[in-house]
Tab-separated table of C-alpha atoms in Angstrom:
chain	number	residue	atom	x	y	z
A	177	UNK	CA	-18.108	112.813	142.333
A	178	UNK	CA	-14.682	114.178	143.085
A	179	UNK	CA	-13.022	117.474	142.201
A	180	UNK	CA	-9.504	118.768	142.768
A	181	UNK	CA	-8.660	122.285	143.900
A	182	UNK	CA	-5.017	123.187	143.377
A	183	UNK	CA	-3.938	125.784	145.923
A	184	UNK	CA	-0.934	127.825	146.899
A	185	UNK	CA	-0.425	127.629	150.658
A	186	UNK	CA	-1.134	131.046	152.217
A	187	UNK	CA	-2.332	132.450	148.894
A	188	UNK	CA	-5.012	135.177	149.303
A	189	UNK	CA	-6.483	134.717	145.849
A	190	UNK	CA	-6.243	130.945	146.221
A	191	UNK	CA	-8.533	131.348	149.231
A	192	UNK	CA	-10.981	133.527	147.317
A	193	UNK	CA	-11.064	131.117	144.392
A	194	UNK	CA	-11.453	128.159	146.734
A	195	UNK	CA	-14.400	129.683	148.590
A	196	UNK	CA	-16.122	130.406	145.274
A	197	UNK	CA	-15.499	126.846	144.129
A	198	UNK	CA	-16.755	125.295	147.369
A	199	UNK	CA	-19.913	127.419	147.283
A	200	UNK	CA	-20.570	126.190	143.750
A	201	UNK	CA	-19.591	122.544	144.285
A	202	UNK	CA	-21.083	122.084	147.786
A	203	UNK	CA	-18.976	119.074	148.811
A	204	UNK	CA	-19.969	116.870	151.693
A	205	UNK	CA	-16.349	115.821	152.321
A	206	UNK	CA	-13.162	117.900	152.182
A	207	UNK	CA	-9.823	116.123	151.895
A	208	UNK	CA	-7.293	118.743	152.940
A	209	UNK	CA	-3.521	118.498	152.643
A	210	UNK	CA	-2.868	118.287	156.354
A	211	UNK	CA	-1.797	115.533	158.776
A	212	UNK	CA	-4.423	113.732	160.809
A	213	UNK	CA	-3.011	115.213	164.021
A	214	UNK	CA	-4.507	118.573	163.021
A	215	UNK	CA	-8.070	117.326	162.612
A	216	UNK	CA	-8.975	117.141	166.353
A	217	UNK	CA	-7.945	120.801	166.658
A	218	UNK	CA	-10.802	121.783	164.343
A	219	UNK	CA	-13.164	121.357	167.289
A	220	UNK	CA	-11.792	124.671	168.599
A	221	UNK	CA	-12.651	126.725	165.510
A	222	UNK	CA	-15.776	128.097	167.169
A	223	UNK	CA	-13.786	129.880	169.891
A	224	UNK	CA	-14.040	133.649	169.463
A	225	UNK	CA	-10.482	134.234	170.664
A	226	UNK	CA	-9.030	131.816	168.117
A	227	UNK	CA	-8.059	134.270	165.419
A	228	UNK	CA	-5.195	134.083	162.949
A	229	UNK	CA	-2.336	134.501	162.563
A	230	UNK	CA	-1.723	131.395	164.626
A	231	UNK	CA	0.022	128.061	164.339
A	232	UNK	CA	-0.394	124.467	165.429
A	233	UNK	CA	2.656	122.816	166.967
A	234	UNK	CA	3.132	119.090	166.472
A	235	UNK	CA	6.040	117.423	168.221
A	236	UNK	CA	7.475	114.118	169.349
A	237	UNK	CA	7.069	113.977	173.156
A	238	UNK	CA	10.029	111.571	173.352
A	239	UNK	CA	12.291	113.801	171.272
A	240	UNK	CA	11.242	117.424	171.679
A	241	UNK	CA	13.712	118.616	169.050
A	242	UNK	CA	11.428	116.961	166.499
A	243	UNK	CA	8.737	119.581	166.056
A	244	UNK	CA	6.778	121.044	163.168
A	245	UNK	CA	4.747	124.249	162.977
A	246	UNK	CA	1.620	124.582	160.810
A	247	UNK	CA	1.015	128.336	160.472
A	248	UNK	CA	-2.303	129.805	159.389
A	249	UNK	CA	-3.259	133.302	158.312
A	250	UNK	CA	-6.786	134.497	157.657
A	251	UNK	CA	-6.056	134.158	153.933
A	252	UNK	CA	-4.675	130.617	154.120
A	253	UNK	CA	-6.831	128.387	151.871
A	254	UNK	CA	-6.760	125.555	154.416
A	255	UNK	CA	-7.967	127.868	157.181
A	256	UNK	CA	-10.813	129.107	155.020
A	257	UNK	CA	-11.673	125.536	153.990
A	258	UNK	CA	-11.897	124.422	157.626
A	259	UNK	CA	-14.305	127.248	158.433
A	260	UNK	CA	-16.349	126.658	155.280
A	261	UNK	CA	-16.769	122.988	156.228
A	262	UNK	CA	-17.915	123.936	159.716
A	263	UNK	CA	-20.535	126.349	158.354
A	264	UNK	CA	-21.711	123.908	155.694
A	265	UNK	CA	-21.731	120.836	157.924
A	266	UNK	CA	-19.236	119.017	155.691
A	267	UNK	CA	-16.731	116.490	156.979
A	268	UNK	CA	-13.011	117.146	156.870
A	269	UNK	CA	-10.419	114.409	156.479
A	270	UNK	CA	-6.660	114.702	156.574
A	271	UNK	CA	-5.152	113.958	153.187
A	272	UNK	CA	-1.483	114.050	154.091
A	273	UNK	CA	0.790	111.514	155.725
A	274	UNK	CA	0.513	111.612	159.542
A	275	UNK	CA	3.200	113.826	160.980
A	276	UNK	CA	4.136	111.123	163.495
A	277	UNK	CA	5.102	108.893	160.553
A	278	UNK	CA	7.176	111.622	158.940
A	279	UNK	CA	9.000	112.362	162.177
A	280	UNK	CA	9.642	108.653	162.618
A	281	UNK	CA	11.088	108.361	159.127
A	282	UNK	CA	13.583	111.090	159.963
A	283	UNK	CA	15.153	108.628	162.377
A	284	UNK	CA	15.667	106.032	159.640
A	285	UNK	CA	16.838	108.127	156.650
A	286	UNK	CA	18.189	105.078	154.868
A	287	UNK	CA	14.607	103.933	154.207
A	288	UNK	CA	13.837	107.192	152.455
A	289	UNK	CA	17.081	107.054	150.512
A	290	UNK	CA	16.109	103.624	149.193
A	291	UNK	CA	13.084	105.202	147.522
A	292	UNK	CA	15.036	108.044	145.956
A	293	UNK	CA	15.652	107.579	142.251
A	294	UNK	CA	19.096	108.525	140.993
A	295	UNK	CA	18.808	110.682	137.894
A	296	UNK	CA	21.365	112.352	135.658
A	297	UNK	CA	18.905	114.635	133.849
A	298	UNK	CA	19.759	118.154	135.048
A	299	UNK	CA	16.451	119.635	133.895
A	300	UNK	CA	14.407	117.006	135.747
A	301	UNK	CA	16.434	117.606	138.885
A	302	UNK	CA	15.994	121.365	138.564
A	303	UNK	CA	12.225	121.036	138.205
A	304	UNK	CA	11.876	118.543	141.049
A	305	UNK	CA	13.915	120.691	143.434
A	306	UNK	CA	12.042	123.942	142.682
A	307	UNK	CA	9.094	123.574	140.264
A	308	UNK	CA	7.699	127.063	140.772
A	309	UNK	CA	11.134	128.584	140.488
A	310	UNK	CA	11.602	126.768	137.184
A	311	UNK	CA	8.339	128.181	135.797
A	312	UNK	CA	9.208	131.642	137.093
A	313	UNK	CA	12.565	131.611	135.318
A	314	UNK	CA	10.891	130.549	132.066
A	315	UNK	CA	8.636	133.598	132.420
A	316	UNK	CA	11.597	135.901	133.064
A	317	UNK	CA	11.271	136.176	136.856
A	318	UNK	CA	14.075	135.549	139.306
A	319	UNK	CA	11.643	135.249	142.245
A	320	UNK	CA	9.050	132.465	142.156
A	321	UNK	CA	6.955	134.181	144.843
A	322	UNK	CA	6.750	137.319	142.740
A	323	UNK	CA	5.864	135.334	139.627
A	324	UNK	CA	3.062	133.485	141.439
A	325	UNK	CA	1.804	136.721	142.958
A	326	UNK	CA	1.573	138.430	139.569
A	327	UNK	CA	-0.149	135.597	137.726
A	328	UNK	CA	-2.280	133.878	140.353
A	329	UNK	CA	-2.754	135.996	143.471
A	330	UNK	CA	-4.345	139.128	142.009
A	331	UNK	CA	-8.020	139.971	141.813
A	332	UNK	CA	-11.120	138.587	143.466
A	333	UNK	CA	-10.600	134.940	142.711
A	334	UNK	CA	-11.418	132.774	139.730
A	335	UNK	CA	-12.412	129.114	139.888
A	336	UNK	CA	-10.892	128.512	136.453
A	337	UNK	CA	-7.428	129.030	137.914
A	338	UNK	CA	-7.496	125.536	139.432
A	339	UNK	CA	-7.591	123.838	136.031
A	340	UNK	CA	-4.881	126.142	134.705
A	341	UNK	CA	-2.473	125.481	137.562
A	342	UNK	CA	-3.199	121.762	137.444
A	343	UNK	CA	-2.353	121.681	133.738
A	344	UNK	CA	0.940	123.485	134.413
A	345	UNK	CA	1.869	121.076	137.176
A	346	UNK	CA	0.880	118.030	135.114
A	347	UNK	CA	3.219	119.181	132.355
A	348	UNK	CA	6.077	119.554	134.819
A	349	UNK	CA	5.408	116.197	136.445
A	350	UNK	CA	5.535	114.523	133.041
A	351	UNK	CA	8.982	116.041	132.521
A	352	UNK	CA	10.146	114.917	135.944
A	353	UNK	CA	8.596	111.448	136.001
A	354	UNK	CA	9.261	109.712	139.318
A	355	UNK	CA	12.118	112.004	140.253
A	356	UNK	CA	11.540	113.822	143.512
A	357	UNK	CA	12.101	113.732	147.196
A	358	UNK	CA	11.373	110.339	148.683
A	359	UNK	CA	9.314	112.023	151.382
A	360	UNK	CA	7.023	113.442	148.701
A	361	UNK	CA	6.650	110.057	147.014
A	362	UNK	CA	5.458	108.531	150.275
A	363	UNK	CA	3.108	111.412	150.958
A	364	UNK	CA	1.535	111.200	147.510
A	365	UNK	CA	1.075	107.438	147.766
A	366	UNK	CA	-0.708	107.988	151.076
A	367	UNK	CA	-2.880	110.714	149.519
A	368	UNK	CA	-4.007	108.324	146.792
A	369	UNK	CA	-4.884	105.787	149.474
A	370	UNK	CA	-7.029	108.318	151.340
A	371	UNK	CA	-8.829	109.306	148.132
A	372	UNK	CA	-9.615	105.656	147.350
A	373	UNK	CA	-10.935	105.216	150.889
A	374	UNK	CA	-13.185	108.273	150.546
A	375	UNK	CA	-14.556	107.087	147.209
A	376	UNK	CA	-15.410	103.701	148.695
A	377	UNK	CA	-17.342	105.419	151.492
A	378	UNK	CA	-19.817	106.711	148.914
A	379	UNK	CA	-19.732	110.465	149.499
A	380	UNK	CA	-21.712	112.440	146.939
A	381	UNK	CA	-19.192	115.234	146.415
A	382	UNK	CA	-15.559	115.065	147.483
A	383	UNK	CA	-13.293	118.115	147.329
A	384	UNK	CA	-9.553	117.480	147.321
A	385	UNK	CA	-7.644	120.573	148.463
A	386	UNK	CA	-3.987	120.057	147.769
A	387	UNK	CA	-0.794	121.961	147.027
A	388	UNK	CA	-0.023	122.537	143.383
A	389	UNK	CA	2.983	120.236	143.037
A	390	UNK	CA	1.312	117.206	144.611
A	391	UNK	CA	-2.032	117.319	142.838
A	392	UNK	CA	-1.026	115.714	139.489
A	393	UNK	CA	0.306	112.720	141.413
A	394	UNK	CA	-3.030	112.113	143.137
A	395	UNK	CA	-5.529	112.976	140.396
A	396	UNK	CA	-5.204	109.618	138.661
């Protein structure tokens, strides 16, 4: 079995909904949108002094200007998922493209450009560049963060929100097609590969915890 939980990074209600869903689903494997370089750091979750807000720093030791921060707050869904897995004895795999690969691709931008589809459709380009902003404007909001806060980050959590957000994102992805940043196309292809690998391993219940925009591309 496999189920998909569509989250908003650093969303308080996303965390509440996710914890409710995990308690109900009881997965034995969590595939979390994170690079594999973060997974070894989970061994430190038991430390009492390790309290958010905090961040993991990943960098290229041969080019220190290439660095990426992964911030976590107490209400970050990924942070809560990591702790839930530790309490429940579930495994955690990285779902996202390794950060070392992404940093390497920055040095050969022409390879990414070769994947980028040239499109003249202004609406598709608008959606691909800012999907949440597009939905917010349709709802009469100028601020996508405010729109998301009003509709999805209020209350005590609701597991039904995952299906609702997934349906919204699927509709947008159908409008966009294959348009999007080449980096995202590579990441989503890698995510599908990881999901296939997990299914072949024979886990009873797999939970895929992924950002809203990416999830429709990996569900199939």
